[in-house]
XYZ file of N, CA, C and O in Angstrom:
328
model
N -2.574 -28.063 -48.538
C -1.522 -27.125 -48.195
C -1.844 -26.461 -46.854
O -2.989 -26.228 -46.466
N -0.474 -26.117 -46.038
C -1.471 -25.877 -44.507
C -0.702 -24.332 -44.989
O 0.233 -23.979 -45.707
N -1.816 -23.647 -44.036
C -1.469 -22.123 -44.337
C -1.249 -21.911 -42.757
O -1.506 -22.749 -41.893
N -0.581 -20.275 -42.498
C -0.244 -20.005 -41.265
C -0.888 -18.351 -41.131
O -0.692 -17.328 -41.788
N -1.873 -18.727 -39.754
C -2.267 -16.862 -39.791
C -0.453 -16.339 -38.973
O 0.617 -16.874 -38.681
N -1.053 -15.115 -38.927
C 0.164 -14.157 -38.417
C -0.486 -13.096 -37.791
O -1.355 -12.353 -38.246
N 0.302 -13.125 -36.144
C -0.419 -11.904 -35.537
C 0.437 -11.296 -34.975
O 1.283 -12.114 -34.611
N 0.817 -9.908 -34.574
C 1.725 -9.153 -33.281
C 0.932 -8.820 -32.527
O -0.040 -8.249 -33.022
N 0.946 -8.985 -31.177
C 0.881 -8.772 -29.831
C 1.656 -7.854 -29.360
O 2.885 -7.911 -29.397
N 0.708 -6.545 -28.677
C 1.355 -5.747 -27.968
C 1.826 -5.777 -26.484
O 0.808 -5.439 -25.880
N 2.624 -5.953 -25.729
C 2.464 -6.152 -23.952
C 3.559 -5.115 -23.224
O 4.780 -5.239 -23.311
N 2.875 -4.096 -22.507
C 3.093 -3.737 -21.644
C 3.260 -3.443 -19.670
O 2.363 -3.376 -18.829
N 4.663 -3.338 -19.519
C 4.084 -3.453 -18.072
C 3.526 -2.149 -17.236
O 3.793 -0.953 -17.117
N 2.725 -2.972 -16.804
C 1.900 -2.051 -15.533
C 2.588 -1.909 -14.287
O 2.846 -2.857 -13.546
N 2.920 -0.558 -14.034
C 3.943 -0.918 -12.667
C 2.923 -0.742 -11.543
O 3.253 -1.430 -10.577
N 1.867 -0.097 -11.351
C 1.121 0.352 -10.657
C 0.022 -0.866 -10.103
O -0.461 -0.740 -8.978
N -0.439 -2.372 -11.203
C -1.477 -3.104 -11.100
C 0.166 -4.193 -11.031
O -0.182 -5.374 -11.015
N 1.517 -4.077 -10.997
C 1.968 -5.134 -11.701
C 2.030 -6.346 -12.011
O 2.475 -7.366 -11.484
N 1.219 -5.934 -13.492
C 0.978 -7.081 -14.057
C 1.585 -6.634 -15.628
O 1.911 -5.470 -15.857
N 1.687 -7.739 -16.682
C 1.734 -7.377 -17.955
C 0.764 -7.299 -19.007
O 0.408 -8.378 -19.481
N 0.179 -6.081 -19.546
C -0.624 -5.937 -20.304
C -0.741 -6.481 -21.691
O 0.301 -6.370 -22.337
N -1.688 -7.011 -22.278
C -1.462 -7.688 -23.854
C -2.745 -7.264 -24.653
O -3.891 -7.607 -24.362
N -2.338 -6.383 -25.814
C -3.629 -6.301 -26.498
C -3.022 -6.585 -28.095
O -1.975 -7.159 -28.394
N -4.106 -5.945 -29.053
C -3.647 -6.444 -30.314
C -4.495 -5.899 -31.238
O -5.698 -6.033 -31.016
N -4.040 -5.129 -32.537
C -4.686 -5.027 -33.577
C -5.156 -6.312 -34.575
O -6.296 -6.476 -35.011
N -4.135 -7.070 -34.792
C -4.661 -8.197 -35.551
C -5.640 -9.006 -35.108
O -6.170 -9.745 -35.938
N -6.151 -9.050 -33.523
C -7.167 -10.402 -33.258
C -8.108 -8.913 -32.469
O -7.534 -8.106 -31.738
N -9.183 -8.852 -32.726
C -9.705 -7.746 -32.113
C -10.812 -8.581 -31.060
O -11.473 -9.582 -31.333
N -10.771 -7.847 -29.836
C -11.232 -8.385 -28.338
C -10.185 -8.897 -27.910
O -10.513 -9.807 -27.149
N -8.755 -8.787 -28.004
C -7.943 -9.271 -27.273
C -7.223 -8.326 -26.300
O -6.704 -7.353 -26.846
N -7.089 -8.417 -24.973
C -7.055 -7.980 -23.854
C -7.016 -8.615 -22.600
O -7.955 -8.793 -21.824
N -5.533 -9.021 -22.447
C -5.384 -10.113 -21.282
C -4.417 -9.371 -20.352
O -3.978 -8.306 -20.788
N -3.902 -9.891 -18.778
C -2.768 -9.674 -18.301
C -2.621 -10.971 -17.488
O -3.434 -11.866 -17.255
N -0.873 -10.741 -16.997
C -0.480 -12.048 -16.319
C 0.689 -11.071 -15.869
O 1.204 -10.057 -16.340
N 0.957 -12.259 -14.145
C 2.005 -11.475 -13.628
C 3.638 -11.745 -14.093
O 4.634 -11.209 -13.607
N 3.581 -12.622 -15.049
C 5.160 -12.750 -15.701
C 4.893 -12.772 -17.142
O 3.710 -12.950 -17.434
N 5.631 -12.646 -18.005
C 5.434 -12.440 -19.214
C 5.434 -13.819 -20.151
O 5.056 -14.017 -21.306
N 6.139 -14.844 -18.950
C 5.932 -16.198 -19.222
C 4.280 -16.819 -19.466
O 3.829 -17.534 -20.361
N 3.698 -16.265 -18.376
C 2.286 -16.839 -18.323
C 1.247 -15.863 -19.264
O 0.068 -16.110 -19.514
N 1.918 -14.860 -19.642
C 1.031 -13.916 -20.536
C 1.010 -15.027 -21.903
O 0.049 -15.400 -22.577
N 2.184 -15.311 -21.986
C 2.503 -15.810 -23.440
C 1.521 -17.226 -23.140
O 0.781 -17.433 -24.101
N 1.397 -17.995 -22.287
C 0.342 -19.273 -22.034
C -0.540 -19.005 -22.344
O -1.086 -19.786 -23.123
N -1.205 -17.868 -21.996
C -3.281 -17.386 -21.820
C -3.037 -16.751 -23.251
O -4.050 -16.959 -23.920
N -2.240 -16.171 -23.859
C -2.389 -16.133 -25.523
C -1.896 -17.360 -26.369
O -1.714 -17.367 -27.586
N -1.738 -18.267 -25.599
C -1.778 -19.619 -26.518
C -3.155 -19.971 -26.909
O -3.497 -20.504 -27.964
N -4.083 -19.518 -25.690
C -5.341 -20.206 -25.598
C -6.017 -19.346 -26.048
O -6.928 -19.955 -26.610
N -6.254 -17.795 -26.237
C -6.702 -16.806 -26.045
C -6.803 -16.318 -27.573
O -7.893 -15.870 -27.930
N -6.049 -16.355 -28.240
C -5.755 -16.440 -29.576
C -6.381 -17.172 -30.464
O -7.174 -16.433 -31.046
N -6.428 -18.090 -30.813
C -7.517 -19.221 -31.641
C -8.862 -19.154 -31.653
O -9.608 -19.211 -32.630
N -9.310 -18.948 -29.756
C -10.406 -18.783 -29.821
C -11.188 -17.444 -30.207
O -12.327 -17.391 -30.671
N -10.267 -16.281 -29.894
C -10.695 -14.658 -30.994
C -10.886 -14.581 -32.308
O -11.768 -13.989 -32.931
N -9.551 -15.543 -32.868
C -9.603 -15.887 -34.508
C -10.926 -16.424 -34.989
O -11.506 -16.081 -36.019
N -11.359 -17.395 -34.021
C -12.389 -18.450 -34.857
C -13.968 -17.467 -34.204
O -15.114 -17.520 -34.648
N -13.548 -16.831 -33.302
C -14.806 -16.376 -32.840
C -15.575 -15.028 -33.586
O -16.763 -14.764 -33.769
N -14.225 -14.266 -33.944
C -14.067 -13.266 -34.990
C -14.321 -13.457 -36.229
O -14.660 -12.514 -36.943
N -14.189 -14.826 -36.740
C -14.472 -15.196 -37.856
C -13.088 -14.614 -38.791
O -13.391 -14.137 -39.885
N -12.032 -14.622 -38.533
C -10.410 -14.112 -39.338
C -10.097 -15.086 -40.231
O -9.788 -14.953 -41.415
N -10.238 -16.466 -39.324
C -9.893 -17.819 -40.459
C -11.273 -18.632 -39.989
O -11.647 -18.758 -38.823
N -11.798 -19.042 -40.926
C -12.862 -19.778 -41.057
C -12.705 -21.067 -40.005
O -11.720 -21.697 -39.620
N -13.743 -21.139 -39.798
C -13.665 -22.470 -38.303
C -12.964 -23.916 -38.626
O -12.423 -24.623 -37.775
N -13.071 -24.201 -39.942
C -12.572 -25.481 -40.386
C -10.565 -25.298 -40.759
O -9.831 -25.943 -41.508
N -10.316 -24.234 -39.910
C -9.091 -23.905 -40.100
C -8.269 -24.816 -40.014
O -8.267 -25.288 -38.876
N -7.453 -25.364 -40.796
C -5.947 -26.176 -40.352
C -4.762 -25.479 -40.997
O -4.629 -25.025 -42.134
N -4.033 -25.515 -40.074
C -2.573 -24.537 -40.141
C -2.074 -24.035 -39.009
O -2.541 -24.549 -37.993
N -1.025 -22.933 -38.804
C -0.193 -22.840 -37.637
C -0.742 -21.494 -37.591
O -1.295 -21.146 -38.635
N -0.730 -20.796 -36.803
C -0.626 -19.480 -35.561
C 0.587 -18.988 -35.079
O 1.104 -19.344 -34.020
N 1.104 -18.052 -35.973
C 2.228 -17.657 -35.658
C 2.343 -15.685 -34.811
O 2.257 -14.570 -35.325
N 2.503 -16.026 -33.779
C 2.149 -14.613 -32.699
C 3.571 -13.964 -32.567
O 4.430 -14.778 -32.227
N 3.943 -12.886 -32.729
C 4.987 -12.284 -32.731
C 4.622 -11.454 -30.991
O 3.782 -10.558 -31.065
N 4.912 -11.591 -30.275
C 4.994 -10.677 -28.643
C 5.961 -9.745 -28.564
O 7.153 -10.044 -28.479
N 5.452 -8.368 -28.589
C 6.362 -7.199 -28.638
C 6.216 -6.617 -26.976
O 5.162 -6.236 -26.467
N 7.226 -6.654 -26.472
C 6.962 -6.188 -25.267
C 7.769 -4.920 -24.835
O 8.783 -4.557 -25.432
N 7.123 -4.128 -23.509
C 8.177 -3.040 -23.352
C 7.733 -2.665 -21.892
O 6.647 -2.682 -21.313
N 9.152 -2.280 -21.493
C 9.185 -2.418 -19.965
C 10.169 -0.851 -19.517
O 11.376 -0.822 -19.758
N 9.629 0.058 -19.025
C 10.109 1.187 -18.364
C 10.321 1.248 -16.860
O 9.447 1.387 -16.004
N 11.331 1.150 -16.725
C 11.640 1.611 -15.042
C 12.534 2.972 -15.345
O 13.061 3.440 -16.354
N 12.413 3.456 -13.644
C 13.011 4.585 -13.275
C 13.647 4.371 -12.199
O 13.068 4.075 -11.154
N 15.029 4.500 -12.312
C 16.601 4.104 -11.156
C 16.582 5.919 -10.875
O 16.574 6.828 -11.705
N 16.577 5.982 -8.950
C 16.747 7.082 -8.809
C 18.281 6.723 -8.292
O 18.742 5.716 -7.756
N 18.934 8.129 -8.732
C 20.349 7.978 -7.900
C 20.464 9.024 -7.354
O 20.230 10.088 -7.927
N 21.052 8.884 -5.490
C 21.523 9.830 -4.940
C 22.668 10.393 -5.166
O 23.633 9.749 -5.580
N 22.701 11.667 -4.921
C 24.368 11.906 -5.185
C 24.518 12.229 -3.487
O 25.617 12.501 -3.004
């Protein structure tokens, strides 16, 4: 039977470094950024499995899927003249 871990990902943007921030309660040592939110989501393709198995979350002989939920949030500020 294949089982599936489950994780949420937090990512915020940095307007100041801009880049997008990614951390996470479920995989602990996770702490990445990337400058589109496209390539954030790549380096937690890779970034992910290896925390799980390194963390010891799912045992190394793991087979099954990795399912990452990416919550993201993005604040700007529009000045308007009058």
């Amino acid at each position: 039977m294949m089982t599936e871990f489950r994780c949420n990902i937090e990512a915020f943007w940095d307007s100041e470094a801009e880049v997008w921030v990614a951390t996470s309660e479920d995989v602990p040592g996770l702490v990445t950024e990337a400058e589109t939110i496209e390539l954030l989501s790549s380096k937690l393709r890779v970034m992910i499995p290896e925390l799980i198995f390194a963390n010891e979350i799912v045992p190394i002989d793991y087979t099954g899927s990795i399912n990452f939920q990416l919550i993201s949030q993005r604040q700007e500020l529009i000045e308007v003249a009058s």
